[in-house]
PDB file of C-alpha atoms in Angstrom:
ATOM      1  CA  MET A   1      28.830   8.709  -1.559  1.00  0.00           C
ATOM      2  CA  THR A   2      26.047   6.158  -0.275  1.00  0.00           C
ATOM      3  CA  ALA A   3      23.661   4.744  -2.861  1.00  0.00           C
ATOM      4  CA  SER A   4      20.801   6.548  -0.894  1.00  0.00           C
ATOM      5  CA  SER A   5      22.362  10.185  -1.280  1.00  0.00           C
ATOM      6  CA  ASN A   6      23.103   9.370  -5.128  1.00  0.00           C
ATOM      7  CA  ASN A   7      20.545  10.576  -7.311  1.00  0.00           C
ATOM      8  CA  LYS A   8      21.511   8.169 -10.005  1.00  0.00           C
ATOM      9  CA  ASP A   9      20.147   5.234  -7.726  1.00  0.00           C
ATOM     10  CA  LEU A  10      16.068   5.588  -7.998  1.00  0.00           C
ATOM     11  CA  LEU A  11      13.259   3.711  -7.498  1.00  0.00           C
ATOM     12  CA  THR A  12      11.033   3.995 -10.568  1.00  0.00           C
ATOM     13  CA  ILE A  13       7.312   3.227 -10.135  1.00  0.00           C
ATOM     14  CA  ALA A  14       4.635   4.195 -12.917  1.00  0.00           C
ATOM     15  CA  GLY A  15       7.286   6.509 -14.440  1.00  0.00           C
ATOM     16  CA  LYS A  16       7.873   8.680 -10.897  1.00  0.00           C
ATOM     17  CA  SER A  17      10.924   8.454  -9.110  1.00  0.00           C
ATOM     18  CA  TYR A  18      11.625   8.032  -5.402  1.00  0.00           C
ATOM     19  CA  GLN A  19      14.823   8.349  -2.923  1.00  0.00           C
ATOM     20  CA  SER A  20      13.356   6.121  -0.832  1.00  0.00           C
ATOM     21  CA  ARG A  21      13.104   2.114  -1.188  1.00  0.00           C
ATOM     22  CA  LEU A  22      11.013   1.699   1.628  1.00  0.00           C
ATOM     23  CA  LEU A  23       7.016   2.162   1.518  1.00  0.00           C
ATOM     24  CA  VAL A  24       4.923   2.193   4.671  1.00  0.00           C
ATOM     25  CA  GLY A  25       1.593   1.564   5.810  1.00  0.00           C
ATOM     26  CA  THR A  26      -0.604   3.654   8.000  1.00  0.00           C
ATOM     27  CA  GLY A  27      -2.369   1.205   9.786  1.00  0.00           C
ATOM     28  CA  LYS A  28      -2.126  -0.191  13.318  1.00  0.00           C
ATOM     29  CA  TYR A  29      -0.459   2.796  14.707  1.00  0.00           C
ATOM     30  CA  LYS A  30      -1.749   4.475  18.310  1.00  0.00           C
ATOM     31  CA  ASP A  31      -3.101   7.693  16.909  1.00  0.00           C
ATOM     32  CA  LEU A  32      -2.106  10.150  13.876  1.00  0.00           C
ATOM     33  CA  GLU A  33       0.533  11.668  15.615  1.00  0.00           C
ATOM     34  CA  GLU A  34       2.216   8.604  15.970  1.00  0.00           C
ATOM     35  CA  THR A  35       1.443   7.735  12.631  1.00  0.00           C
ATOM     36  CA  ARG A  36       3.086  11.037  11.694  1.00  0.00           C
ATOM     37  CA  LEU A  37       5.892  10.826  13.315  1.00  0.00           C
ATOM     38  CA  ALA A  38       7.244   7.012  12.584  1.00  0.00           C
ATOM     39  CA  ILE A  39       6.292   7.786   8.686  1.00  0.00           C
ATOM     40  CA  GLU A  40       8.814  10.449   8.743  1.00  0.00           C
ATOM     41  CA  ALA A  41      11.454   8.602  10.485  1.00  0.00           C
ATOM     42  CA  SER A  42      10.916   5.858   7.911  1.00  0.00           C
ATOM     43  CA  GLY A  43      11.771   8.524   5.076  1.00  0.00           C
ATOM     44  CA  ALA A  44       8.897   6.813   3.256  1.00  0.00           C
ATOM     45  CA  GLU A  45       7.494   8.839  -0.114  1.00  0.00           C
ATOM     46  CA  ILE A  46       5.261   6.098  -0.981  1.00  0.00           C
ATOM     47  CA  VAL A  47       2.565   5.905   1.768  1.00  0.00           C
ATOM     48  CA  THR A  48      -0.371   3.199   1.666  1.00  0.00           C
ATOM     49  CA  VAL A  49      -3.518   3.862   3.207  1.00  0.00           C
ATOM     50  CA  ALA A  50      -7.275   1.651   3.643  1.00  0.00           C
ATOM     51  CA  VAL A  51     -10.359   3.153   1.846  1.00  0.00           C
ATOM     52  CA  ARG A  52     -13.327   2.688   4.438  1.00  0.00           C
ATOM     53  CA  ARG A  53     -16.765   4.249   4.898  1.00  0.00           C
ATOM     54  CA  THR A  54     -16.932   7.231   7.261  1.00  0.00           C
ATOM     55  CA  ASN A  55     -18.471   7.428  10.918  1.00  0.00           C
ATOM     56  CA  ILE A  56     -21.906   8.436  10.946  1.00  0.00           C
ATOM     57  CA  GLY A  57     -22.500  11.417  13.217  1.00  0.00           C
ATOM     58  CA  GLN A  58     -20.036  10.206  15.270  1.00  0.00           C
ATOM     59  CA  ASN A  59     -16.438  12.486  15.901  1.00  0.00           C
ATOM     60  CA  PRO A  60     -17.557  15.065  13.027  1.00  0.00           C
ATOM     61  CA  GLY A  61     -14.488  17.191  13.719  1.00  0.00           C
ATOM     62  CA  GLU A  62     -12.415  14.015  13.828  1.00  0.00           C
ATOM     63  CA  PRO A  63      -8.803  14.906  12.009  1.00  0.00           C
ATOM     64  CA  ASN A  64      -8.081  13.013   8.693  1.00  0.00           C
ATOM     65  CA  LEU A  65      -5.347  10.976   7.960  1.00  0.00           C
ATOM     66  CA  LEU A  66      -4.862  12.317   4.248  1.00  0.00           C
ATOM     67  CA  ASP A  67      -4.437  16.030   7.041  1.00  0.00           C
ATOM     68  CA  VAL A  68      -1.754  14.562   8.179  1.00  0.00           C
ATOM     69  CA  ILE A  69      -0.229  12.579   5.434  1.00  0.00           C
ATOM     70  CA  THR A  70      -0.861  14.637   2.848  1.00  0.00           C
ATOM     71  CA  PRO A  71      -1.238  13.902  -0.988  1.00  0.00           C
ATOM     72  CA  ASP A  72       1.501  16.469  -1.633  1.00  0.00           C
ATOM     73  CA  LYS A  73       4.041  15.544   0.504  1.00  0.00           C
ATOM     74  CA  TYR A  74       3.519  11.842  -0.074  1.00  0.00           C
ATOM     75  CA  THR A  75       2.431   9.479  -2.737  1.00  0.00           C
ATOM     76  CA  ILE A  76      -0.609   7.759  -1.574  1.00  0.00           C
ATOM     77  CA  LEU A  77      -1.254   4.271  -2.459  1.00  0.00           C
ATOM     78  CA  PRO A  78      -4.440   3.413  -1.602  1.00  0.00           C
ATOM     79  CA  ASN A  79      -5.080  -0.463  -1.184  1.00  0.00           C
ATOM     80  CA  THR A  80      -7.652  -2.877  -1.500  1.00  0.00           C
ATOM     81  CA  ALA A  81      -7.309  -4.417   1.967  1.00  0.00           C
ATOM     82  CA  GLY A  82     -10.283  -6.117   2.894  1.00  0.00           C
ATOM     83  CA  CYS A  83     -11.426  -7.246  -0.634  1.00  0.00           C
ATOM     84  CA  TYR A  84     -12.182 -10.786  -0.683  1.00  0.00           C
ATOM     85  CA  THR A  85     -13.475 -10.414  -4.550  1.00  0.00           C
ATOM     86  CA  ALA A  86     -12.409  -9.003  -7.764  1.00  0.00           C
ATOM     87  CA  GLU A  87     -15.488  -7.014  -7.738  1.00  0.00           C
ATOM     88  CA  ASP A  88     -14.930  -5.482  -4.605  1.00  0.00           C
ATOM     89  CA  ALA A  89     -11.100  -4.542  -5.023  1.00  0.00           C
ATOM     90  CA  VAL A  90     -12.109  -2.818  -8.328  1.00  0.00           C
ATOM     91  CA  ARG A  91     -15.008  -0.530  -6.273  1.00  0.00           C
ATOM     92  CA  THR A  92     -12.660   0.143  -3.934  1.00  0.00           C
ATOM     93  CA  CYS A  93      -9.945   1.455  -6.404  1.00  0.00           C
ATOM     94  CA  ARG A  94     -12.329   3.675  -7.934  1.00  0.00           C
ATOM     95  CA  LEU A  95     -13.657   5.129  -4.887  1.00  0.00           C
ATOM     96  CA  ALA A  96     -10.083   5.968  -4.379  1.00  0.00           C
ATOM     97  CA  ARG A  97      -9.631   7.495  -7.261  1.00  0.00           C
ATOM     98  CA  GLU A  98     -12.370   9.468  -6.792  1.00  0.00           C
ATOM     99  CA  LEU A  99     -10.860  10.415  -3.387  1.00  0.00           C
ATOM    100  CA  LEU A 100      -7.461  11.472  -4.287  1.00  0.00           C
ATOM    101  CA  ASP A 101      -9.037  13.500  -7.591  1.00  0.00           C
ATOM    102  CA  GLY A 102      -8.030  11.506 -10.066  1.00  0.00           C
ATOM    103  CA  HIS A 103      -4.931   9.558  -8.769  1.00  0.00           C
ATOM    104  CA  LYS A 104      -4.251   6.115 -10.632  1.00  0.00           C
ATOM    105  CA  LEU A 105      -1.826   4.546  -8.365  1.00  0.00           C
ATOM    106  CA  VAL A 106      -3.581   1.850  -6.441  1.00  0.00           C
ATOM    107  CA  LYS A 107      -1.998  -1.143  -4.367  1.00  0.00           C
ATOM    108  CA  LEU A 108      -4.039  -4.344  -5.420  1.00  0.00           C
ATOM    109  CA  GLU A 109      -4.547  -7.268  -2.900  1.00  0.00           C
ATOM    110  CA  VAL A 110      -7.490  -9.475  -3.280  1.00  0.00           C
ATOM    111  CA  LEU A 111      -7.316 -12.061  -0.431  1.00  0.00           C
ATOM    112  CA  GLY A 112      -8.147 -15.574   0.105  1.00  0.00           C
ATOM    113  CA  ASP A 113      -9.415 -15.971   3.682  1.00  0.00           C
ATOM    114  CA  GLN A 114      -9.197 -13.833   6.890  1.00  0.00           C
ATOM    115  CA  LYS A 115      -6.991 -16.409   8.633  1.00  0.00           C
ATOM    116  CA  THR A 116      -4.005 -16.611   6.301  1.00  0.00           C
ATOM    117  CA  LEU A 117      -4.803 -13.139   4.297  1.00  0.00           C
ATOM    118  CA  TYR A 118      -3.133 -15.206   1.578  1.00  0.00           C
ATOM    119  CA  PRO A 119      -3.860 -13.862  -1.624  1.00  0.00           C
ATOM    120  CA  ASP A 120      -6.355 -14.955  -3.958  1.00  0.00           C
ATOM    121  CA  MET A 121      -4.536 -15.289  -7.375  1.00  0.00           C
ATOM    122  CA  GLU A 122      -7.680 -16.021  -9.302  1.00  0.00           C
ATOM    123  CA  GLU A 123      -9.522 -12.964  -8.154  1.00  0.00           C
ATOM    124  CA  THR A 124      -6.390 -10.724  -8.266  1.00  0.00           C
ATOM    125  CA  LEU A 125      -6.103 -11.534 -11.786  1.00  0.00           C
ATOM    126  CA  LYS A 126      -9.634 -10.858 -12.328  1.00  0.00           C
ATOM    127  CA  ALA A 127      -9.481  -7.477 -10.803  1.00  0.00           C
ATOM    128  CA  MET A 128      -5.955  -6.527 -12.542  1.00  0.00           C
ATOM    129  CA  LYS A 129      -7.612  -7.398 -15.933  1.00  0.00           C
ATOM    130  CA  THR A 130     -10.454  -4.340 -15.207  1.00  0.00           C
ATOM    131  CA  LEU A 131      -8.065  -2.378 -13.222  1.00  0.00           C
ATOM    132  CA  ILE A 132      -5.623  -2.054 -16.040  1.00  0.00           C
ATOM    133  CA  ALA A 133      -8.556  -1.355 -18.742  1.00  0.00           C
ATOM    134  CA  ASP A 134      -9.709   1.382 -16.544  1.00  0.00           C
ATOM    135  CA  GLY A 135      -6.380   3.122 -16.851  1.00  0.00           C
ATOM    136  CA  PHE A 136      -4.993   2.521 -13.326  1.00  0.00           C
ATOM    137  CA  ASP A 137      -1.430   1.785 -12.577  1.00  0.00           C
ATOM    138  CA  VAL A 138      -1.290  -1.142 -10.215  1.00  0.00           C
ATOM    139  CA  MET A 139       0.953  -2.507  -7.915  1.00  0.00           C
ATOM    140  CA  VAL A 140       0.167  -5.852  -6.906  1.00  0.00           C
ATOM    141  CA  TYR A 141       0.140  -8.428  -4.006  1.00  0.00           C
ATOM    142  CA  CYS A 142       0.637 -11.584  -5.127  1.00  0.00           C
ATOM    143  CA  ASN A 143       1.764 -14.944  -3.743  1.00  0.00           C
ATOM    144  CA  ASP A 144       5.634 -15.974  -4.314  1.00  0.00           C
ATOM    145  CA  ASP A 145       4.394 -18.195  -7.308  1.00  0.00           C
ATOM    146  CA  PRO A 146       6.762 -16.893 -10.390  1.00  0.00           C
ATOM    147  CA  ILE A 147       3.913 -17.672 -13.109  1.00  0.00           C
ATOM    148  CA  ALA A 148       1.581 -15.889 -11.119  1.00  0.00           C
ATOM    149  CA  ALA A 149       4.089 -13.030 -11.206  1.00  0.00           C
ATOM    150  CA  LYS A 150       4.660 -13.275 -14.959  1.00  0.00           C
ATOM    151  CA  LYS A 151       1.097 -13.310 -15.950  1.00  0.00           C
ATOM    152  CA  LEU A 152       0.912 -10.022 -13.563  1.00  0.00           C
ATOM    153  CA  GLU A 153       3.504  -8.483 -15.517  1.00  0.00           C
ATOM    154  CA  ASP A 154       2.383  -9.434 -18.909  1.00  0.00           C
ATOM    155  CA  MET A 155      -1.057  -7.972 -18.036  1.00  0.00           C
ATOM    156  CA  GLY A 156       0.409  -4.488 -17.189  1.00  0.00           C
ATOM    157  CA  ALA A 157       0.975  -4.234 -13.518  1.00  0.00           C
ATOM    158  CA  CYS A 158       3.819  -1.481 -12.622  1.00  0.00           C
ATOM    159  CA  ALA A 159       4.943  -3.750  -9.507  1.00  0.00           C
ATOM    160  CA  ILE A 160       4.640  -7.122  -8.514  1.00  0.00           C
ATOM    161  CA  MET A 161       5.047  -7.670  -4.965  1.00  0.00           C
ATOM    162  CA  PRO A 162       5.089 -11.008  -3.503  1.00  0.00           C
ATOM    163  CA  LEU A 163       4.763 -11.702   0.119  1.00  0.00           C
ATOM    164  CA  GLY A 164       7.667 -12.702   2.366  1.00  0.00           C
ATOM    165  CA  SER A 165       5.044 -14.355   4.555  1.00  0.00           C
ATOM    166  CA  LEU A 166       1.732 -13.624   5.457  1.00  0.00           C
ATOM    167  CA  ILE A 167       0.692 -10.434   6.380  1.00  0.00           C
ATOM    168  CA  GLY A 168       1.259  -9.104   9.913  1.00  0.00           C
ATOM    169  CA  SER A 169       3.100 -12.259  10.882  1.00  0.00           C
ATOM    170  CA  GLY A 170       6.657 -10.768  11.220  1.00  0.00           C
ATOM    171  CA  LEU A 171       8.253 -14.533  10.008  1.00  0.00           C
ATOM    172  CA  GLY A 172      10.486 -12.859   7.531  1.00  0.00           C
ATOM    173  CA  ILE A 173      11.053 -14.163   3.562  1.00  0.00           C
ATOM    174  CA  LEU A 174      10.702 -17.902   3.620  1.00  0.00           C
ATOM    175  CA  ASN A 175      11.323 -18.558   0.668  1.00  0.00           C
ATOM    176  CA  PRO A 176      14.049 -16.571  -0.864  1.00  0.00           C
ATOM    177  CA  HIS A 177      14.501 -18.792  -3.839  1.00  0.00           C
ATOM    178  CA  ASN A 178      11.043 -18.012  -5.135  1.00  0.00           C
ATOM    179  CA  ILE A 179      11.400 -14.619  -4.978  1.00  0.00           C
ATOM    180  CA  ARG A 180      14.933 -14.748  -6.691  1.00  0.00           C
ATOM    181  CA  ILE A 181      13.318 -16.408  -9.774  1.00  0.00           C
ATOM    182  CA  ILE A 182      10.512 -14.006  -9.874  1.00  0.00           C
ATOM    183  CA  MET A 183      13.018 -11.164  -9.947  1.00  0.00           C
ATOM    184  CA  GLU A 184      14.824 -12.938 -12.656  1.00  0.00           C
ATOM    185  CA  SER A 185      12.602 -12.597 -15.028  1.00  0.00           C
ATOM    186  CA  ALA A 186      10.848  -9.767 -13.943  1.00  0.00           C
ATOM    187  CA  ASN A 187      11.339  -6.519 -16.189  1.00  0.00           C
ATOM    188  CA  ILE A 188       9.178  -4.358 -13.772  1.00  0.00           C
ATOM    189  CA  PRO A 189      10.144  -3.473 -10.148  1.00  0.00           C
ATOM    190  CA  VAL A 190       9.622  -6.522  -7.360  1.00  0.00           C
ATOM    191  CA  LEU A 191       9.056  -5.587  -4.073  1.00  0.00           C
ATOM    192  CA  VAL A 192       8.588  -7.927  -1.086  1.00  0.00           C
ATOM    193  CA  ASP A 193       5.322  -6.978   0.581  1.00  0.00           C
ATOM    194  CA  ALA A 194       4.403  -8.375   4.072  1.00  0.00           C
ATOM    195  CA  GLY A 195       6.317 -10.486   6.539  1.00  0.00           C
ATOM    196  CA  VAL A 196       9.040  -8.198   7.220  1.00  0.00           C
ATOM    197  CA  GLY A 197       9.391  -8.605  11.234  1.00  0.00           C
ATOM    198  CA  THR A 198      12.467  -6.886  12.204  1.00  0.00           C
ATOM    199  CA  ALA A 199      15.298  -4.800  10.502  1.00  0.00           C
ATOM    200  CA  SER A 200      17.072  -7.926   8.929  1.00  0.00           C
ATOM    201  CA  ASP A 201      14.450  -9.204   7.192  1.00  0.00           C
ATOM    202  CA  ALA A 202      14.320  -5.834   5.309  1.00  0.00           C
ATOM    203  CA  ALA A 203      18.031  -5.919   4.714  1.00  0.00           C
ATOM    204  CA  ILE A 204      18.150  -9.346   3.213  1.00  0.00           C
ATOM    205  CA  ALA A 205      15.258  -8.320   0.876  1.00  0.00           C
ATOM    206  CA  MET A 206      17.241  -5.639  -0.549  1.00  0.00           C
ATOM    207  CA  GLU A 207      20.439  -7.389  -0.263  1.00  0.00           C
ATOM    208  CA  MET A 208      18.482 -10.145  -2.945  1.00  0.00           C
ATOM    209  CA  GLY A 209      18.129  -7.546  -5.373  1.00  0.00           C
ATOM    210  CA  CYS A 210      14.750  -6.348  -4.527  1.00  0.00           C
ATOM    211  CA  GLU A 211      13.731  -3.041  -5.772  1.00  0.00           C
ATOM    212  CA  ALA A 212      12.228  -1.757  -2.564  1.00  0.00           C
ATOM    213  CA  VAL A 213      10.138  -3.240   0.486  1.00  0.00           C
ATOM    214  CA  LEU A 214       6.373  -2.459   1.808  1.00  0.00           C
ATOM    215  CA  MET A 215       5.653  -2.814   5.423  1.00  0.00           C
ATOM    216  CA  ASN A 216       3.234  -1.733   7.943  1.00  0.00           C
ATOM    217  CA  THR A 217       2.848  -4.031  11.365  1.00  0.00           C
ATOM    218  CA  ALA A 218       7.044  -4.557  11.776  1.00  0.00           C
ATOM    219  CA  ILE A 219       6.945  -0.639  12.464  1.00  0.00           C
ATOM    220  CA  ALA A 220       3.271  -0.115  13.898  1.00  0.00           C
ATOM    221  CA  ALA A 221       3.532  -3.036  15.915  1.00  0.00           C
ATOM    222  CA  ALA A 222       7.288  -2.397  17.833  1.00  0.00           C
ATOM    223  CA  LYS A 223       7.204  -1.252  21.034  1.00  0.00           C
ATOM    224  CA  ASP A 224       8.619   2.071  19.962  1.00  0.00           C
ATOM    225  CA  PRO A 225       7.568   2.378  15.927  1.00  0.00           C
ATOM    226  CA  VAL A 226       9.148   5.569  15.538  1.00  0.00           C
ATOM    227  CA  LEU A 227      12.820   4.249  16.635  1.00  0.00           C
ATOM    228  CA  MET A 228      11.928   0.740  14.567  1.00  0.00           C
ATOM    229  CA  ALA A 229      11.059   3.170  11.469  1.00  0.00           C
ATOM    230  CA  SER A 230      14.170   4.598  11.804  1.00  0.00           C
ATOM    231  CA  ALA A 231      15.842   0.939  12.052  1.00  0.00           C
ATOM    232  CA  MET A 232      14.129  -0.039   9.036  1.00  0.00           C
ATOM    233  CA  ARG A 233      15.595   3.222   6.850  1.00  0.00           C
ATOM    234  CA  LYS A 234      18.753   1.936   7.572  1.00  0.00           C
ATOM    235  CA  ALA A 235      18.248  -1.428   6.688  1.00  0.00           C
ATOM    236  CA  ILE A 236      17.037  -0.984   3.584  1.00  0.00           C
ATOM    237  CA  GLU A 237      19.621   1.630   2.733  1.00  0.00           C
ATOM    238  CA  ALA A 238      22.249  -1.045   4.140  1.00  0.00           C
ATOM    239  CA  GLY A 239      20.820  -3.936   2.045  1.00  0.00           C
ATOM    240  CA  ARG A 240      20.533  -1.947  -0.909  1.00  0.00           C
ATOM    241  CA  GLU A 241      24.107  -0.600  -0.925  1.00  0.00           C
ATOM    242  CA  ALA A 242      25.181  -4.243  -0.067  1.00  0.00           C
ATOM    243  CA  TYR A 243      23.435  -5.520  -3.295  1.00  0.00           C
ATOM    244  CA  LEU A 244      25.119  -2.774  -5.552  1.00  0.00           C
ATOM    245  CA  ALA A 245      28.243  -3.618  -3.565  1.00  0.00           C
ATOM    246  CA  GLY A 246      28.114  -7.190  -4.457  1.00  0.00           C
ATOM    247  CA  ARG A 247      28.754  -9.649  -1.977  1.00  0.00           C
ATOM    248  CA  MET A 248      32.135 -11.491  -1.403  1.00  0.00           C
ATOM    249  CA  PRO A 249      31.632 -15.369  -2.571  1.00  0.00           C
ATOM    250  CA  ARG A 250      31.392 -17.783   0.126  1.00  0.00           C
ATOM    251  CA  LYS A 251      34.098 -20.061   0.699  1.00  0.00           C
ATOM    252  CA  LYS A 252      34.455 -23.380   2.630  1.00  0.00           C
ATOM    253  CA  TYR A 253      37.376 -22.768   4.770  1.00  0.00           C
ATOM    254  CA  ALA A 254      39.179 -19.726   6.145  1.00  0.00           C
ATOM    255  CA  SER A 255      41.117 -17.253   4.405  1.00  0.00           C
ATOM    256  CA  ALA A 256      43.222 -14.945   6.260  1.00  0.00           C
ATOM    257  CA  SER A 257      42.914 -11.325   6.281  1.00  0.00           C
ATOM    258  CA  SER A 258      46.211 -10.535   7.447  1.00  0.00           C
ATOM    259  CA  PRO A 259      49.065 -11.108   4.626  1.00  0.00           C
ATOM    260  CA  LEU A 260      51.476 -14.322   5.974  1.00  0.00           C
ATOM    261  CA  GLU A 261      54.915 -12.759   4.624  1.00  0.00           C
ATOM    262  CA  GLY A 262      56.621 -11.067   7.251  1.00  0.00           C
ATOM    263  CA  LEU A 263      55.353 -13.367  10.315  1.00  0.00           C
ATOM    264  CA  ILE A 264      57.877 -13.032  13.067  1.00  0.00           C
ATOM    265  CA  ASP A 265      59.679 -16.260  13.951  1.00  0.00           C
TER     266      ASP A 265
ATOM    267  CA  MET B   1     -37.982  10.152   2.461  1.00  0.00           C
ATOM    268  CA  GLN B   2     -36.031   7.388   3.581  1.00  0.00           C
ATOM    269  CA  ILE B   3     -32.299   6.559   2.281  1.00  0.00           C
ATOM    270  CA  LEU B   4     -29.249   4.165   3.383  1.00  0.00           C
ATOM    271  CA  VAL B   5     -26.405   6.000   4.200  1.00  0.00           C
ATOM    272  CA  ASN B   6     -23.160   3.530   5.046  1.00  0.00           C
ATOM    273  CA  GLY B   7     -26.104   0.601   5.603  1.00  0.00           C
ATOM    274  CA  GLU B   8     -27.851   3.068   8.052  1.00  0.00           C
ATOM    275  CA  PRO B   9     -31.212   4.098   7.603  1.00  0.00           C
ATOM    276  CA  LYS B  10     -31.606   8.046   7.513  1.00  0.00           C
ATOM    277  CA  GLU B  11     -34.940  10.437   7.263  1.00  0.00           C
ATOM    278  CA  LEU B  12     -34.651  13.494   4.808  1.00  0.00           C
ATOM    279  CA  SER B  13     -37.104  15.587   4.958  1.00  0.00           C
ATOM    280  CA  GLY B  14     -38.580  16.742   1.949  1.00  0.00           C
ATOM    281  CA  GLN B  15     -36.085  17.253  -1.284  1.00  0.00           C
ATOM    282  CA  ALA B  16     -32.268  17.211  -0.645  1.00  0.00           C
ATOM    283  CA  THR B  17     -29.257  16.973  -2.888  1.00  0.00           C
ATOM    284  CA  LEU B  18     -26.337  14.709  -1.728  1.00  0.00           C
ATOM    285  CA  ALA B  19     -24.278  17.922  -1.261  1.00  0.00           C
ATOM    286  CA  ASP B  20     -27.354  18.868   1.055  1.00  0.00           C
ATOM    287  CA  LEU B  21     -26.770  15.245   2.872  1.00  0.00           C
ATOM    288  CA  ILE B  22     -22.915  15.817   2.919  1.00  0.00           C
ATOM    289  CA  ALA B  23     -23.520  19.349   4.674  1.00  0.00           C
ATOM    290  CA  GLU B  24     -25.702  18.003   7.330  1.00  0.00           C
ATOM    291  CA  MET B  25     -23.203  15.196   8.434  1.00  0.00           C
ATOM    292  CA  GLU B  26     -20.326  18.077   8.583  1.00  0.00           C
ATOM    293  CA  LEU B  27     -18.250  16.463   5.691  1.00  0.00           C
ATOM    294  CA  THR B  28     -18.288  19.518   3.452  1.00  0.00           C
ATOM    295  CA  GLY B  29     -14.690  19.854   1.889  1.00  0.00           C
ATOM    296  CA  LYS B  30     -13.509  17.089   3.458  1.00  0.00           C
ATOM    297  CA  ARG B  31     -11.604  14.272   1.167  1.00  0.00           C
ATOM    298  CA  ILE B  32     -14.593  11.990   0.807  1.00  0.00           C
ATOM    299  CA  ALA B  33     -15.912   9.678  -1.878  1.00  0.00           C
ATOM    300  CA  VAL B  34     -19.238   9.273  -2.546  1.00  0.00           C
ATOM    301  CA  GLU B  35     -21.451   6.334  -4.378  1.00  0.00           C
ATOM    302  CA  ILE B  36     -25.192   6.503  -5.073  1.00  0.00           C
ATOM    303  CA  ASN B  37     -26.424   2.804  -5.495  1.00  0.00           C
ATOM    304  CA  ALA B  38     -22.745   1.478  -6.669  1.00  0.00           C
ATOM    305  CA  GLU B  39     -22.122   4.479  -8.982  1.00  0.00           C
ATOM    306  CA  ILE B  40     -19.875   7.128  -8.106  1.00  0.00           C
ATOM    307  CA  VAL B  41     -21.069  10.524  -7.784  1.00  0.00           C
ATOM    308  CA  PRO B  42     -18.081  12.869  -9.356  1.00  0.00           C
ATOM    309  CA  ARG B  43     -17.504  15.889  -6.320  1.00  0.00           C
ATOM    310  CA  SER B  44     -18.318  18.568  -9.306  1.00  0.00           C
ATOM    311  CA  GLN B  45     -21.946  16.826  -9.365  1.00  0.00           C
ATOM    312  CA  HIS B  46     -22.816  16.805  -5.374  1.00  0.00           C
ATOM    313  CA  GLY B  47     -24.647  20.068  -5.850  1.00  0.00           C
ATOM    314  CA  GLU B  48     -26.857  18.926  -8.761  1.00  0.00           C
ATOM    315  CA  THR B  49     -27.516  15.103  -7.782  1.00  0.00           C
ATOM    316  CA  ALA B  50     -30.614  14.746  -6.114  1.00  0.00           C
ATOM    317  CA  LEU B  51     -31.527  12.079  -3.256  1.00  0.00           C
ATOM    318  CA  ASN B  52     -34.334   9.512  -4.052  1.00  0.00           C
ATOM    319  CA  GLU B  53     -36.660   7.313  -1.568  1.00  0.00           C
ATOM    320  CA  GLY B  54     -34.193   4.377  -1.013  1.00  0.00           C
ATOM    321  CA  ASP B  55     -30.952   5.414  -2.131  1.00  0.00           C
ATOM    322  CA  GLN B  56     -28.273   3.490  -1.308  1.00  0.00           C
ATOM    323  CA  VAL B  57     -25.395   5.930  -0.495  1.00  0.00           C
ATOM    324  CA  GLU B  58     -21.846   5.137   0.501  1.00  0.00           C
ATOM    325  CA  ILE B  59     -19.341   7.774   1.783  1.00  0.00           C
ATOM    326  CA  VAL B  60     -16.020   6.359   2.078  1.00  0.00           C
ATOM    327  CA  HIS B  61     -12.544   8.459   2.916  1.00  0.00           C
ATOM    328  CA  ALA B  62      -8.677   7.404   3.839  1.00  0.00           C
ATOM    329  CA  ILE B  63      -7.766   5.640   7.130  1.00  0.00           C
ATOM    330  CA  GLY B  64      -4.839   3.990   8.232  1.00  0.00           C
ATOM    331  CA  GLY B  65      -3.926   0.685   6.472  1.00  0.00           C
ATOM    332  CA  GLY B  66      -0.874  -1.545   5.039  1.00  0.00           C
TER     333      GLY B  66
END
């Protein structure tokens, strides 16, 4: 039996359980059809969306993302991407809740600058406080600082999501040691959010013991996004199973796999 | 009466409710959320919410994002 088909190995976030440990974004795709196909191939059950002004007058009949990625099939995770202050992030979450009929789960990200999209932890903590008081379930994008992560958990985050590397950079997990320290002390799911470039990065995150991985660009910016979505699904499953299986210890010298007895003279 | 919709000036002839504005923009029944002057107006209240001169209306929807 594989871990992925084993119903007992579930990801639980804010009281709801999921089979898939891959969370995907919906940005940067060619069109809604490619979005739909890639997300289907990823097997993801939690899908992030952004909240933006509607077009005025242009393309009134334009299909809506939520007609393709429907809330009855997926857990929609609205993000606060593009917000640089706590105030804007809180406002975006409240709009998302109205948009999704009272939905409480949000992905909080408050960014520091446009060049790095690095989290502004001061503003993130400020937004966190308001959102928790307002009854939101908050999955929070953060830096890989164990102290900040602990503060977010203590404030009531339902998942901590440190970056592997900068959003959209595809550089992989640059500081696995910090992510390990964050996981050691966390009592809520720790997800790597941002930085995954290819399937091995996702597998490494899962082998380290991350509960799940959130990614967007690694799939959407691949030459064949649908195929990459499928690769990511397998990498997440493989990494999870390897984590559960427990890797062999590293050794300095060789250790023969074939028995040494009975060798012909 | 002039209002701002998503930052753009819009001229309305006579009295109008938020539901009228949404209908004119062909957004009725779509998944949107609306703020007037930075306060969310719940969907159930769109029909009874009158627009006033200078109101700043924000209409948002979900789009692709990560």
